[in-house]
Coordinates of C-alpha atoms in Angstrom, one line a residue:
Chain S
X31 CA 19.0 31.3 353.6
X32 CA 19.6 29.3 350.3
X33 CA 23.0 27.2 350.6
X34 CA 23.5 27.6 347.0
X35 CA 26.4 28.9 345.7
X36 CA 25.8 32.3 344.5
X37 CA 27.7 32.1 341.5
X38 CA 28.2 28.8 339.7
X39 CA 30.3 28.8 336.2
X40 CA 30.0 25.7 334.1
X41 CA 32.3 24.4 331.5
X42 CA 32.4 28.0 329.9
X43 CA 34.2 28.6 326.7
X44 CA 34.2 32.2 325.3
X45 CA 35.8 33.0 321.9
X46 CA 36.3 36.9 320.6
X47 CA 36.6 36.6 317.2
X48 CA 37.1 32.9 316.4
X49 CA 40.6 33.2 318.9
X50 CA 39.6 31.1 322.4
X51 CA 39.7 33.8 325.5
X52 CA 38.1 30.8 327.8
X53 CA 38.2 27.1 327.5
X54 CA 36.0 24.9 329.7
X55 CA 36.2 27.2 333.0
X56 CA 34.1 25.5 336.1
X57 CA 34.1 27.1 339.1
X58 CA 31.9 27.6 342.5
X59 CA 31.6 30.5 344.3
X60 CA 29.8 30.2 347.5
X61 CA 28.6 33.2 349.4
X62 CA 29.5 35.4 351.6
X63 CA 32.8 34.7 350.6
X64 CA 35.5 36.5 348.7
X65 CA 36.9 34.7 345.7
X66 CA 40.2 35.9 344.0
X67 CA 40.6 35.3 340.3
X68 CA 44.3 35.8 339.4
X69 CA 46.6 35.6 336.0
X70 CA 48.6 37.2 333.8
X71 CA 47.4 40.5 331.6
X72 CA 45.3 39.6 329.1
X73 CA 44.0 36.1 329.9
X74 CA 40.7 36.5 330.0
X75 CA 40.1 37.4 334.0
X76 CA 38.1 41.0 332.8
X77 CA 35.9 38.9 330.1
X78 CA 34.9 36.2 333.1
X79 CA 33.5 39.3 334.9
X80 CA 31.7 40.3 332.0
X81 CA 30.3 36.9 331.3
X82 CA 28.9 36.6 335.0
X83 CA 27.2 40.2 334.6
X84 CA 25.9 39.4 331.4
X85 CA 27.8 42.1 329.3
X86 CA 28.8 39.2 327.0
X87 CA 27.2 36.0 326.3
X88 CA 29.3 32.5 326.7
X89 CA 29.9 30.5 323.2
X90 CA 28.7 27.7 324.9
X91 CA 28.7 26.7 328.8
X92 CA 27.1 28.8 331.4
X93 CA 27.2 31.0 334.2
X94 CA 24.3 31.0 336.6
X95 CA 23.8 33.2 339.2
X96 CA 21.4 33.2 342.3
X97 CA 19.9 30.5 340.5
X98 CA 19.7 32.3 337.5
X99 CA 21.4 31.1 333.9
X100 CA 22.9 34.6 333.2
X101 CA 22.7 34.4 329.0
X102 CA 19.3 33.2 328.9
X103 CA 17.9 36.1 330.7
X104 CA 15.8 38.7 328.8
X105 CA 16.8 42.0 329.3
X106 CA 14.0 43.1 332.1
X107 CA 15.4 39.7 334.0
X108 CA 18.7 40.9 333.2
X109 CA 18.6 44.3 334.6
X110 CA 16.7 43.1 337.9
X111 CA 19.9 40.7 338.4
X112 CA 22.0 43.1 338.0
X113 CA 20.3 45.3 340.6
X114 CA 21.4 43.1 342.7
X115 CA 24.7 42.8 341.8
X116 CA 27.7 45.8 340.9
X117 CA 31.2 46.3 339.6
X118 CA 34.0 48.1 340.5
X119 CA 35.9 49.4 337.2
X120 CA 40.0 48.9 337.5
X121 CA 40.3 53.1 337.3
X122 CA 36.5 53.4 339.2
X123 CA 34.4 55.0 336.2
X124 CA 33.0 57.4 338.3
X125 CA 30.8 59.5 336.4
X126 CA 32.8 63.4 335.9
X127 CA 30.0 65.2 335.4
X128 CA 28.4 64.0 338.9
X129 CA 29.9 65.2 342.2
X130 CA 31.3 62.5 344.8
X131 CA 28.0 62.6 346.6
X132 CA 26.0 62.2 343.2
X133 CA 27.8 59.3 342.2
X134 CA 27.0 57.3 345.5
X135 CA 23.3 58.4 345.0
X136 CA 23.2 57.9 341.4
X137 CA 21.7 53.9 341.7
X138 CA 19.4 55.5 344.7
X139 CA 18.0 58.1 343.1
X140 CA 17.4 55.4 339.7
X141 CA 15.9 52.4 340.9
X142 CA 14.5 53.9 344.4
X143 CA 11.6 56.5 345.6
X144 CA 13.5 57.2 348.7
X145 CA 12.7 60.3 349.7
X146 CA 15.9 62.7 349.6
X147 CA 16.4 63.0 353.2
X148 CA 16.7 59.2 353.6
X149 CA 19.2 59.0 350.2
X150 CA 21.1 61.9 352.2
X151 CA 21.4 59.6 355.5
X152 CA 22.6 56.6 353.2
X153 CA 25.0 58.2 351.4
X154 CA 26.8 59.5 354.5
X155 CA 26.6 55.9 355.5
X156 CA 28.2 54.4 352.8
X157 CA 30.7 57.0 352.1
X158 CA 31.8 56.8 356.0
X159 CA 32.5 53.3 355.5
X160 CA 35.0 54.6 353.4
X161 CA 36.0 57.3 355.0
X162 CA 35.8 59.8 352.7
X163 CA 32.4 61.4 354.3
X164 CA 33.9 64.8 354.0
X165 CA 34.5 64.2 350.5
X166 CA 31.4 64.4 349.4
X167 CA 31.4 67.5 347.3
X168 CA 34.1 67.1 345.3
X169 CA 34.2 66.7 342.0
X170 CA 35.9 63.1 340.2
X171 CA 38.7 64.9 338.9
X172 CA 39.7 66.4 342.3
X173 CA 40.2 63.2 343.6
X174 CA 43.3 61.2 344.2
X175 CA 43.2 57.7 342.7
X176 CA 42.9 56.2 345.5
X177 CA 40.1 58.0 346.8
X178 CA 38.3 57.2 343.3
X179 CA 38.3 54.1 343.8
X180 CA 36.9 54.3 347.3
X181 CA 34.4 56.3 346.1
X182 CA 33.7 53.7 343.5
X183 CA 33.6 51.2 346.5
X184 CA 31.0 53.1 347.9
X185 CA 28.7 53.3 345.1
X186 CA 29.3 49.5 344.4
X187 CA 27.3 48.9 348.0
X188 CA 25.1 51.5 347.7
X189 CA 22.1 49.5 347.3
X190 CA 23.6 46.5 349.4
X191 CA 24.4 44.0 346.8
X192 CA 24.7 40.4 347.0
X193 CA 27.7 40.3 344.6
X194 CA 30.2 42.9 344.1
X195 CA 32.9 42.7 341.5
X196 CA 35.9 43.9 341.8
X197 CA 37.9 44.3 338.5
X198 CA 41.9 45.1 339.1
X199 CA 40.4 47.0 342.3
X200 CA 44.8 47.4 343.4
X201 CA 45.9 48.5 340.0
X202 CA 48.2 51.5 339.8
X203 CA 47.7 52.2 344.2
X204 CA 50.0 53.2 346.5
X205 CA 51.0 51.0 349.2
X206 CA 48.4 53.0 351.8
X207 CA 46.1 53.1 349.7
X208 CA 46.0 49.1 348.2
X209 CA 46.3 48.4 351.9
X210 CA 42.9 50.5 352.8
X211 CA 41.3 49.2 349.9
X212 CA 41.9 45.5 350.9
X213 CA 40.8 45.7 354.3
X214 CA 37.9 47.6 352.7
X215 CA 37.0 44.9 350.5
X216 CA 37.4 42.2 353.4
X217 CA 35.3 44.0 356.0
X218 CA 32.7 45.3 353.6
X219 CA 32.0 42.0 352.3
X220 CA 32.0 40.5 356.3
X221 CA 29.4 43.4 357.4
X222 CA 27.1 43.1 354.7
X223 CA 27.0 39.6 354.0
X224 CA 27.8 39.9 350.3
X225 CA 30.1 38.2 348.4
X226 CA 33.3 39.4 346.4
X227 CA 34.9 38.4 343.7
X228 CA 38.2 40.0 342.6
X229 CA 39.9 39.5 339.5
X230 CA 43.7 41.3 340.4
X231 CA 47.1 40.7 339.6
X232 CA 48.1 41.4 342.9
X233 CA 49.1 38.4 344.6
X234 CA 50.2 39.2 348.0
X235 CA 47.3 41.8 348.8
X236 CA 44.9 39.2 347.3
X237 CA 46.0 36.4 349.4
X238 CA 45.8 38.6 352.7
X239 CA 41.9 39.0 352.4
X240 CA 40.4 36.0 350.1
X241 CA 39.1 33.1 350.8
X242 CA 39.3 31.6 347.5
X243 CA 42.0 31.6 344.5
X244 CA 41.6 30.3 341.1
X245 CA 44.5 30.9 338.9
X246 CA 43.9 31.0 334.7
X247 CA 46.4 30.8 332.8
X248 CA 46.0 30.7 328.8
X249 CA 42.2 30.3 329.1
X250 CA 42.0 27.7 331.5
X251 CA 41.9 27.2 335.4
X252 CA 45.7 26.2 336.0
X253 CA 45.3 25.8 340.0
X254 CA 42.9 26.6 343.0
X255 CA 42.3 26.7 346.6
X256 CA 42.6 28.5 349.5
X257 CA 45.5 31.3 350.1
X258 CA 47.4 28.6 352.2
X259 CA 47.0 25.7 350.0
X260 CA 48.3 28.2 347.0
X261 CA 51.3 29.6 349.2
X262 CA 52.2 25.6 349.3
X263 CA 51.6 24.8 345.9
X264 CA 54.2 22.7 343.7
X265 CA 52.8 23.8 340.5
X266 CA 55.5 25.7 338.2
X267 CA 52.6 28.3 337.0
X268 CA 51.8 29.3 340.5
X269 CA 55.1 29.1 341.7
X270 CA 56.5 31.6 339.2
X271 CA 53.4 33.5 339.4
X272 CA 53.6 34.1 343.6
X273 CA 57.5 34.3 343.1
X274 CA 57.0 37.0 340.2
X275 CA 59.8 34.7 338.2
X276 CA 60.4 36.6 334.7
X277 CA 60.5 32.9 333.0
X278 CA 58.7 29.8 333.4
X279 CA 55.4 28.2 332.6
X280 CA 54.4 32.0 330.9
X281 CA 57.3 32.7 328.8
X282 CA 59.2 35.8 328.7
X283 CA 59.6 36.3 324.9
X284 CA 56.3 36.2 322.9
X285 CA 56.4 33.5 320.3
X286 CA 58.4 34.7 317.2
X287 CA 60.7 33.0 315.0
X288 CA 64.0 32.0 315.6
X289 CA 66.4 34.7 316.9
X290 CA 69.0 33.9 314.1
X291 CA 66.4 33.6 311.4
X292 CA 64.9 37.5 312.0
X293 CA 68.7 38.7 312.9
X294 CA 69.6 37.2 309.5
X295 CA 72.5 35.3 310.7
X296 CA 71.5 31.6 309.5
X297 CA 72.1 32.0 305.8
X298 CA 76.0 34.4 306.8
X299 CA 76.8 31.4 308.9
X300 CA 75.7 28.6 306.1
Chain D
X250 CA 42.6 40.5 285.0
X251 CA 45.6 42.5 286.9
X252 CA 46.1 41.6 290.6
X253 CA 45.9 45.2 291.8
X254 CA 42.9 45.8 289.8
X255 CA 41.3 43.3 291.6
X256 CA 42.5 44.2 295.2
X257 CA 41.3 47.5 293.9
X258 CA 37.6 46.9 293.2
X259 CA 37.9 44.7 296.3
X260 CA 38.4 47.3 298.6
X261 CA 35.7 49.7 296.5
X262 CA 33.0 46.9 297.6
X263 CA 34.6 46.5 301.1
X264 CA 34.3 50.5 301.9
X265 CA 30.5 50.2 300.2
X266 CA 29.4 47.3 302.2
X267 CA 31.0 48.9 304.9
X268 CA 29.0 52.2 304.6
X269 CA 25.7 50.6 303.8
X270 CA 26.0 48.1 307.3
X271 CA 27.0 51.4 309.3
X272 CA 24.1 53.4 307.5
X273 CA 21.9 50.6 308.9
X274 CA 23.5 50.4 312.3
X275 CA 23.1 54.0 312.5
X276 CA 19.1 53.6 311.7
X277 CA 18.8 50.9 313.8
X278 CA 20.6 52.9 316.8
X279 CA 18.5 55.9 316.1
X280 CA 15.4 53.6 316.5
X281 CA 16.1 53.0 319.7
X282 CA 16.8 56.0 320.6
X283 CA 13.4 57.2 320.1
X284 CA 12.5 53.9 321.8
X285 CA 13.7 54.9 325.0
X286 CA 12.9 58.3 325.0
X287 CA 10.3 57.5 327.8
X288 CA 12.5 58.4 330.5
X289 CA 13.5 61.3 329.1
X290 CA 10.4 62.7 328.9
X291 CA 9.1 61.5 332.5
X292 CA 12.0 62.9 334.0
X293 CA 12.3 66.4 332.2
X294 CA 15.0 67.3 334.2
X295 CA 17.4 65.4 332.4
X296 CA 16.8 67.3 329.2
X297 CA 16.9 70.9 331.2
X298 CA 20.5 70.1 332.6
X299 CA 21.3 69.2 328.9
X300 CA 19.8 72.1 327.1
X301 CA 21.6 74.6 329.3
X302 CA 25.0 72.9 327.9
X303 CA 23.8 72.3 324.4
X304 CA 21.7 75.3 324.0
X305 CA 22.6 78.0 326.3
X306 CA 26.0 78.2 326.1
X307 CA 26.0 77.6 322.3
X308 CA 24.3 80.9 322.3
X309 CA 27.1 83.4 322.7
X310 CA 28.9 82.1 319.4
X311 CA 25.2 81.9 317.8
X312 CA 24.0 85.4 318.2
X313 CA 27.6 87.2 317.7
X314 CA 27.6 85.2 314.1
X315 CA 24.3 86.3 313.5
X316 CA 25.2 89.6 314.0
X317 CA 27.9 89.8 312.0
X318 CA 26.3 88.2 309.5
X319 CA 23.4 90.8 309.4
X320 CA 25.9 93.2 309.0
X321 CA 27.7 91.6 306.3
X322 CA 24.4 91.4 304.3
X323 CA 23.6 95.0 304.9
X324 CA 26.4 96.3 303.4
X325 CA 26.8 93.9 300.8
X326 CA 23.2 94.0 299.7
X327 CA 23.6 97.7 300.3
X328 CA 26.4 98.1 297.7
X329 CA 24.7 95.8 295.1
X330 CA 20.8 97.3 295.1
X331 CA 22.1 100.9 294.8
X332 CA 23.2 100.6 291.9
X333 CA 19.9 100.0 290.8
X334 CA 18.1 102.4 293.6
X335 CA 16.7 99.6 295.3
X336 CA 18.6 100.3 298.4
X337 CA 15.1 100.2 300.9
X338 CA 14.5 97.1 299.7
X339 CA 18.3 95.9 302.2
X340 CA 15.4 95.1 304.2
X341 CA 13.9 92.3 302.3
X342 CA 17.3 91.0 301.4
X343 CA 18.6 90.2 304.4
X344 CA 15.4 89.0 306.2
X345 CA 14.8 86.5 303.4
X346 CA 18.5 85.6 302.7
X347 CA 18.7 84.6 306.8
X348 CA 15.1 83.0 307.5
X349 CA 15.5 81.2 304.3
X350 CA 19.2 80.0 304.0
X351 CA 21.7 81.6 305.9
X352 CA 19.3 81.5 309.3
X353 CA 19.4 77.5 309.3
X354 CA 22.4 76.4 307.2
X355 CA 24.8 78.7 309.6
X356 CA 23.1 78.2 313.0
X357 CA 23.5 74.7 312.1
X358 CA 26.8 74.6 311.0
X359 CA 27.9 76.5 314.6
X360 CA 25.7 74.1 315.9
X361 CA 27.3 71.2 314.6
X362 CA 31.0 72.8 315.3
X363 CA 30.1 74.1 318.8
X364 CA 27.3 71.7 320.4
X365 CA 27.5 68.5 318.2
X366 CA 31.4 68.6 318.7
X367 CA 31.1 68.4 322.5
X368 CA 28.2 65.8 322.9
X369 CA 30.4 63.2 320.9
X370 CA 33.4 64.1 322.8
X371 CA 31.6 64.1 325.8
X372 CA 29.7 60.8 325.3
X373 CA 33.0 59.2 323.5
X374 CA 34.9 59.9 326.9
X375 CA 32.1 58.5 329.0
X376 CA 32.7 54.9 327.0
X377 CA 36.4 55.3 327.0
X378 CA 36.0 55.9 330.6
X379 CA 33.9 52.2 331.4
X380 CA 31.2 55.4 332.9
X381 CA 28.5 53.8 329.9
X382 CA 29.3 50.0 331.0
X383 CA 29.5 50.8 334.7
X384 CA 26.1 52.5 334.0
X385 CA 24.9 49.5 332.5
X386 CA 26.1 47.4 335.3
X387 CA 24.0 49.3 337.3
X388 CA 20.8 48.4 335.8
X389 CA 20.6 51.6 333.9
X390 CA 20.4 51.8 330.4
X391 CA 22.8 54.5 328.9
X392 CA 20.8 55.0 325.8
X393 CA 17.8 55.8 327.9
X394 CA 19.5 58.0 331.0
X395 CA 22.5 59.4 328.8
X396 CA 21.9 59.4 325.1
X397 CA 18.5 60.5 324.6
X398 CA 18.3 63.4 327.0
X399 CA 21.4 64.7 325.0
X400 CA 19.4 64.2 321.1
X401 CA 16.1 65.8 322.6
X402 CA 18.1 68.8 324.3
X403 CA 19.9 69.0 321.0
X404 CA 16.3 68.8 318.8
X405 CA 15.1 71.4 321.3
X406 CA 17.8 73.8 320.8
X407 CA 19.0 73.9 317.1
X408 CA 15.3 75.6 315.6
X409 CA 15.3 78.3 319.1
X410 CA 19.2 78.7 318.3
X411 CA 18.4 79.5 314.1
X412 CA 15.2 81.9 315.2
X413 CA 18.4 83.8 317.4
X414 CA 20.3 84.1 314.4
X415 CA 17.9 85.2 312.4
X416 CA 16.6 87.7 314.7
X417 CA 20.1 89.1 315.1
X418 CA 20.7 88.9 311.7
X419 CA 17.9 91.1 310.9
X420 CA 18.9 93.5 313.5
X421 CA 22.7 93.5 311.9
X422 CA 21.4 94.2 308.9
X423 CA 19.5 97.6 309.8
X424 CA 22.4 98.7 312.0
X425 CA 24.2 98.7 308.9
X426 CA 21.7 99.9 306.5
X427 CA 19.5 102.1 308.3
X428 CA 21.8 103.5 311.8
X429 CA 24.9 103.3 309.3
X430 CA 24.0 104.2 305.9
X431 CA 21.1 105.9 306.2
X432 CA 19.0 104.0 304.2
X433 CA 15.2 104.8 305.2
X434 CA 14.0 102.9 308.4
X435 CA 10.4 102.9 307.6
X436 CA 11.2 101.4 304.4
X437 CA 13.5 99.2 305.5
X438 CA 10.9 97.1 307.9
X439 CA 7.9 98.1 305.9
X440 CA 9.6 96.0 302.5
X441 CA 10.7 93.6 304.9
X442 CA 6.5 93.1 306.5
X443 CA 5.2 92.9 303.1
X444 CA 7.1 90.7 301.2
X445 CA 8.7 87.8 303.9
X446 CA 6.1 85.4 303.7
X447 CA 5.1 83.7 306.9
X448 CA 4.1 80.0 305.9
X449 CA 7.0 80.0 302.8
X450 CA 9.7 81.7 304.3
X451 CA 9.3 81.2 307.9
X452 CA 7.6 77.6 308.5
X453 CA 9.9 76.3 305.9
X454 CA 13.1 77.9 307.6
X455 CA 12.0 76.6 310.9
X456 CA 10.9 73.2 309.2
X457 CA 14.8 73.1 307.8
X458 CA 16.4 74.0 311.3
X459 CA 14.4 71.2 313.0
X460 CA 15.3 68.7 310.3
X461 CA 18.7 70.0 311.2
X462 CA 18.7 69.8 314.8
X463 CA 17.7 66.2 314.2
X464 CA 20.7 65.2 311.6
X465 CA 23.2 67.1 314.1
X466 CA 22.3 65.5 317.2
X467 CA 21.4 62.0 316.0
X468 CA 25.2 62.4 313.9
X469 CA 26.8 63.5 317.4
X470 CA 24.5 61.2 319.4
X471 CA 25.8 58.1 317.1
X472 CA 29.2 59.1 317.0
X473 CA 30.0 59.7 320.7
X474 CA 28.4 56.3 321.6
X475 CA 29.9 54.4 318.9
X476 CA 33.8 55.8 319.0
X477 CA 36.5 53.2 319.3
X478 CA 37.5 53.7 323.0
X479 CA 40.4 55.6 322.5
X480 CA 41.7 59.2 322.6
X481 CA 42.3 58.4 319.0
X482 CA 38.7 56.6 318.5
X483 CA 37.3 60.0 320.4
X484 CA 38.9 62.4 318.6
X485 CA 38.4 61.0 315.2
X486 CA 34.8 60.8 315.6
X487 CA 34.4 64.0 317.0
X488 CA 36.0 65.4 313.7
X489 CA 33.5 63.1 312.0
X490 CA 30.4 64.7 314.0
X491 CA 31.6 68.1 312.8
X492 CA 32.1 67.0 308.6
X493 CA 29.2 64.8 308.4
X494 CA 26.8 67.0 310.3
X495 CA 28.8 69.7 307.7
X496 CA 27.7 67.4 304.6
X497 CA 24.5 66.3 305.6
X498 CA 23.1 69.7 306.5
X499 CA 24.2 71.3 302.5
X500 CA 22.8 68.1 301.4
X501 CA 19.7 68.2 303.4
X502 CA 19.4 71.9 302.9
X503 CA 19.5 71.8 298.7
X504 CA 16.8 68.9 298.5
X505 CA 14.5 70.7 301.4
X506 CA 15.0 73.8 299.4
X507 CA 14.2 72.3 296.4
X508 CA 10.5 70.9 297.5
X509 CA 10.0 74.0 299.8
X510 CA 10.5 76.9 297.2
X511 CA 9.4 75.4 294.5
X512 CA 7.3 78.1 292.0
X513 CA 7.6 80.8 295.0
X514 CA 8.7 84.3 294.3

């Protein structure tokens, strides 16, 4: 087994627009581990997922993966990559108009020629893993949202990737739930050797099950290192972020102009 | 030169550069589409499950219009071609008037409203859902395994859907006329045998509802996939499926008309 690291990110800059999402992001993700990529809304975690499955292309940098420079991949290459790799989608983008059982199948029955009986057997395997075997024929929209996203979960392994991304995988759960899915994500990635890499903004779940944190802030890596070393850090970003302080490094108020200036009051005091 | 003139004439070229990249982005897409119509075609199935939902439930709305529509003819061509005791030739009227015009023009208007409506809805929701990226995450390409099943079912569909309302249509008609009115059955069907004209009235009709079917679903097709991922972005181009397919069939249908009929009585 190669020792590489699965997925390897090197000085990566990625601009929407002419406005700088990424600046100069390196990182090393080895595998069969699970990496947690944290920040605030809107700094460019989402768009680093994107840029390792090759939705979007870098402005300059690279991401390579299983050896593999993602942007300079034709589309065939592409596609056989991503074969090997899957996403979970923040709210699970199940597909409606397939039932539960479907949905796990759907990759199967696309890039296989199992036989159904076999795809039958698997699904049952993978949606037992998540315990919702007996929730196979149900619809999307009958499902809770925590059970979508188990169900999403299950379809991610469902040709046993070597990558699985998880994107906001804790977003809008209830404690049970972002508890089962956490353990999920942990064990999962232990019993099939894969490796996981969660962008959340859920610190304390996070730092339960990864192995790995990298922290961005404004575009750039502001800290990273293992759950303990993070728990110890002195850095005022990470601090407020773990903390959950309203003010600090990330400011409460948006930039604007001076509070006097838009209430008017400069020129009734002058 | 006046400011606002010039922000005016600014935003005339903006909208027209605007329109023309689209019109090309909408070519380009429908390339494609046809491009990866291969595993549509491998895999039939795809385009079955999709014709039941554009075609076979678009039918109740199809054949009750056509019916109605029949009628309507009957008794307005009725009133008009007594007055000159042409009554027996209702017949004629209506059959031509429905294989000729009203045939593909209203089927595809329904069409557009009923089935064209509900793929860019249903497409639109599948993006604003992440279910089209997800897809493509998965190594599967949503043009191929979601779009083009949906523009073949819909091709498929709109000329069998116009032949329906045309065939009920007809039989309208001669409820009114003949069970109704009394106007003479054999007549009725015997003007109606001699003078539609199979290669100019009914080729061309079918010719115009498969040039139809095509406008609709590539319209639907492009509008679904390419709607701003937002209830607003869905909805607004759902509207848009509906008045563009609206416009482009009355266009379509006047210049088709024009080559089709050309020096035939």
């Amino acid at each position: 087994m190669t020792t590489n690291p699965l997925v390897e990110i090197k000085d990566l800059n990625f601009s929407y627009d002419e406005r700088a999402i990424l600046k100069g992001i390196n990182m090393t993700m080895p595998r069969g581990k699970v990496i947690a990529i944290m920040g605030g809304s809107g700094c460019g975690k989402t768009t680093l997922l994107r840029l390792i499955g090759g939705v979007v292309s870098p402005s300059s940098g690279y991401v390579r993966v299983d050896d593999q420079i993602v942007h300079e991949l034709g589309r065939d290459k592409l596609f056989s990559l991503r074969r090997k790799m899957s996403m979970l989608f923040q709210f699970g983008a199940l597909f409606t108009d397939l039932s539960v059982f479907d949905n796990v199948a759907f990759q199967m029955r696309e890039h296989t020629d199992l036989p159904e009986s076999v795809i039958r057997d698997l699904v049952f395997m993978k949606l037992h893993a998540v315990g919702l075997r007996g929730a196979h024929n149900l619809m999307p929209a009958e499902l809770s949202g925590g059970m979508a996203r188990r169900v999403a979960l299950a379809r991610s392994i469902a040709l046993d990737p070597m990558l699985v991304m998880y994107d906001e995988p804790f977003a809008g759960l209830d404690p049970i739930s972002l508890s089962v899915i956490g353990k999920l994500i942990r064990r999962l990635t232990d019993a099939l050797g894969m490796t996981s890499i969660l962008v959340t903004h859920d610190v304390h779940q996070s730092l339960e099950i990864v192995d790995y944190v990298y922290f961005i802030s404004e575009g750039v890596i502001a800290a990273h290192g293992t759950p303990s070393e993070v728990r110890g850090s002195v850095s005022p970003f990470v601090h407020q972020f773990i903390h959950s302080e309203v003010d600090g490094p990330v400011p409460f108020h948006y930039p604007a102009e001076k509070y006097a200036t838009d209430l008017n009051l400069e020129n009734r005091i002058a | 030169m006046p400011r606002r003139i010039v922000i005016g004439i600014r935003g005339v070229g903006h909208r027209i550069i605007e329109s023309v990249w689209r019109l090309g982005y909408a070519a380009r897409f429908f390339s494609l589409i046809l491009l990866k119509s291969g595993t549509s075609i491998r895999r039939f199935g795809l385009i079955i499950r999709e014709l039941y939902f554009t075609g076979v439930l678009t039918m109740v709305i199809i054949l009750v219009s056509g019916l109605f529509v029949g009628m309507v003819l009957g008794l307005q061509g009725y009133e008009t071609l007594q007055k000159f005791g042409a009554e027996t030739a209702v017949g004629t009227l209506v059959a031509l008037s429905l294989v000729r015009e009203l045939g593909p023009v209203v089927a595809g208007l329904l069409f557009a409203s009923r089935a064209g409506s509900a793929i860019t809805a249903e497409i639109g929701l599948m993006k604003a859902t992440e279910q089209l990226e997800a897809m493509g995450m998965m190594a599967v390409d949503p043009i191929a395994r979601v779009v083009a099943p949906r523009f073949w079912a819909g091709v498929i569909s709109m000329p069998l859907l116009a032949a329906m309302f045309s065939a009920m249509g007809v039989f309208g008609g001669y409820l009114v006329a003949v069970v109704l009115i009394g106007v003479d059955e054999g007549s009725f069907w015997s003007q109606m045998q001699s003078v539609v004209d199979f290669r100019f009235d009914i080729v061309n009709g079918i010719i115009k509802t498969c040039v139809f079917g095509v406008a609709i679903t590539a319209i639907a097709v492009f509008e679904g996939y390419n709607a701003p991922p937002t209830a607003e972005g869905v909805s607004g181009a759902t509207t848009r499926t509906v008045v563009t397919s609206a416009l482009v069939i009355l266009g379509l249908d006047f210049v088709l008309t024009s080559f089709m009929f050309r020096g035939v009585g």
